[in-house]
PDB file of C-alpha atoms in Angstrom:
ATOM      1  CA  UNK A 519     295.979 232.351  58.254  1.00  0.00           C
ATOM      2  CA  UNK A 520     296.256 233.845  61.359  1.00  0.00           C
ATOM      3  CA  UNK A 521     294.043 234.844  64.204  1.00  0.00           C
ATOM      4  CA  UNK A 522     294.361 238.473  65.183  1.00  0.00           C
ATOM      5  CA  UNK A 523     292.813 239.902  67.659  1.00  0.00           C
ATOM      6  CA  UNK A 524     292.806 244.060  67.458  1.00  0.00           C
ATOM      7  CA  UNK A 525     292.778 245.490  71.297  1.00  0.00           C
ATOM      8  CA  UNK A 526     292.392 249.274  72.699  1.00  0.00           C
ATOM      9  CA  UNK A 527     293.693 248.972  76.050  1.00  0.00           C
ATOM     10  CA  UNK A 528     292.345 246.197  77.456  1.00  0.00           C
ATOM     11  CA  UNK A 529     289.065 246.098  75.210  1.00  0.00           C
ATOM     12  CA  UNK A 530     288.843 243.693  72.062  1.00  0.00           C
ATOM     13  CA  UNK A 531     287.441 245.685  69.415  1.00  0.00           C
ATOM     14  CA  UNK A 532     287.824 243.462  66.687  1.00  0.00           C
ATOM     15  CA  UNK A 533     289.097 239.443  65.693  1.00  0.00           C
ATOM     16  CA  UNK A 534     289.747 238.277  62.368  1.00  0.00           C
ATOM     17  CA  UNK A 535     291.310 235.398  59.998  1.00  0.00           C
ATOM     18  CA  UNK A 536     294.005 236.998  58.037  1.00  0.00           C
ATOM     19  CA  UNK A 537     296.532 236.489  55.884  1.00  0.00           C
ATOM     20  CA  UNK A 538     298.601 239.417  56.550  1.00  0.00           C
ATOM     21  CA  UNK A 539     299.475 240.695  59.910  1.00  0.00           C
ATOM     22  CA  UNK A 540     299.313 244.790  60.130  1.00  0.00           C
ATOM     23  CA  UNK A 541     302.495 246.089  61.031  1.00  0.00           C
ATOM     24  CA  UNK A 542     303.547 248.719  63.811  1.00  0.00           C
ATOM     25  CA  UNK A 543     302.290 252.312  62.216  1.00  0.00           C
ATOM     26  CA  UNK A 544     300.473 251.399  59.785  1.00  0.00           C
ATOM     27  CA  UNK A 545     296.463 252.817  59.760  1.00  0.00           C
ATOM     28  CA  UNK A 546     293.690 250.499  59.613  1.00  0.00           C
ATOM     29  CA  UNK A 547     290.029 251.018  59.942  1.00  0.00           C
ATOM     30  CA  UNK A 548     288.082 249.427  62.606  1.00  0.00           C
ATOM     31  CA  UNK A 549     284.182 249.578  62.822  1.00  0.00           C
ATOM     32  CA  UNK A 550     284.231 253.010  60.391  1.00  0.00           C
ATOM     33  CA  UNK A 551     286.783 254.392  62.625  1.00  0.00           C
ATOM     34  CA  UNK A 552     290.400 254.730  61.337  1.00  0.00           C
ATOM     35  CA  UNK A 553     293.142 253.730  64.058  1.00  0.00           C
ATOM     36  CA  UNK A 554     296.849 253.245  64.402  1.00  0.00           C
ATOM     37  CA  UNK A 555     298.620 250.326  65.417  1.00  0.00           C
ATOM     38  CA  UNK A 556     300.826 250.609  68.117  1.00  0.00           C
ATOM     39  CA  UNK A 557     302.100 247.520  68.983  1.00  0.00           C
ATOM     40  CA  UNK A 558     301.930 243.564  67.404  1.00  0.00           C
ATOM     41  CA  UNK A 559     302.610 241.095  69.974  1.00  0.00           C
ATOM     42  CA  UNK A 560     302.894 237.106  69.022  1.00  0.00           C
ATOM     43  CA  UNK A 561     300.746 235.165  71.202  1.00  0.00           C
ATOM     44  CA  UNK A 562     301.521 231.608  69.709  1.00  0.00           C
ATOM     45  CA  UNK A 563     302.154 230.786  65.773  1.00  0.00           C
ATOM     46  CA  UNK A 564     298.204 231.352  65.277  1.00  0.00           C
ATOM     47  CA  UNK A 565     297.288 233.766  67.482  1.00  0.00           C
ATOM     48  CA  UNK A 566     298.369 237.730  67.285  1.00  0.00           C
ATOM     49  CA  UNK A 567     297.158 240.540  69.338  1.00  0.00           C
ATOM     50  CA  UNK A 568     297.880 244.215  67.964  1.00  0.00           C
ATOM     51  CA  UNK A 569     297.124 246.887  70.031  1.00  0.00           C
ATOM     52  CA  UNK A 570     295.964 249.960  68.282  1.00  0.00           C
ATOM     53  CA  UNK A 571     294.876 253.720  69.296  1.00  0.00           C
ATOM     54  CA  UNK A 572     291.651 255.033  67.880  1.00  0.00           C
ATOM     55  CA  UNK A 573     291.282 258.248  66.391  1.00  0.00           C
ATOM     56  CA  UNK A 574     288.888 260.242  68.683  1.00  0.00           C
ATOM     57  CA  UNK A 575     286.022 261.642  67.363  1.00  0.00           C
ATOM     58  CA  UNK A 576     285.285 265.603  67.707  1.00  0.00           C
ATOM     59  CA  UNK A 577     281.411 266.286  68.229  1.00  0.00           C
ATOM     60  CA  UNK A 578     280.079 269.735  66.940  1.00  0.00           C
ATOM     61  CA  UNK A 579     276.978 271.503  68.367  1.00  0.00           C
ATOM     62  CA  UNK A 580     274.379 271.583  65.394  1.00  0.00           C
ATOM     63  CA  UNK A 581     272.085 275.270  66.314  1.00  0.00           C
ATOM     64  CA  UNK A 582     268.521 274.196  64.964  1.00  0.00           C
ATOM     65  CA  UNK A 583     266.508 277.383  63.435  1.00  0.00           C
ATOM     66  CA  UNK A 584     263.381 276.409  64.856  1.00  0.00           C
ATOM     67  CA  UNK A 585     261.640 280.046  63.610  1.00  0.00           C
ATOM     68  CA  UNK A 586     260.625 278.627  60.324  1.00  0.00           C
ATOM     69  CA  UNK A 587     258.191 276.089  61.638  1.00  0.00           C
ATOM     70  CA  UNK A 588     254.596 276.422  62.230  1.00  0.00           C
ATOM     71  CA  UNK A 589     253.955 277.060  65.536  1.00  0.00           C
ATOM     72  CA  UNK A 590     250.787 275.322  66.451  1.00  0.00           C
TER      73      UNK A 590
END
């Protein structure tokens, strides 16, 4: 089991007990959001930090018809 610790720059996002290390490319999903990991970097025999790049989120402007409502 190891310790890894999932970073975005210098922020930890994420640290969990696994048995399998992610390797460098591979996508993962972090708190509903998918990211790729960059780099893996061996800390001690326990302890792994992988840095990883989020995907970034695109926001759309929602129009609300407001004419259909009652106007009071």
């Amino acid at each position: 089991m190891f310790a890894v610790h999932f970073l975005e720059k210098k922020n930890v996002l994420l640290t969990q007990l696994l048995k399998r290390v992610p390797s460098v490319g591979e996508e993962v999903k972090i708190k509903g959001r998918k990211a790729k990991v960059s780099s893996v970097i061996e800390m001690d025999e326990k302890n792994i930090h992988v840095h990883v790049i989020l995907e970034t989120v695109k926001k759309t402007n929602v129009v609300i018809d407001n004419s259909k409502k009652k106007k009071r």
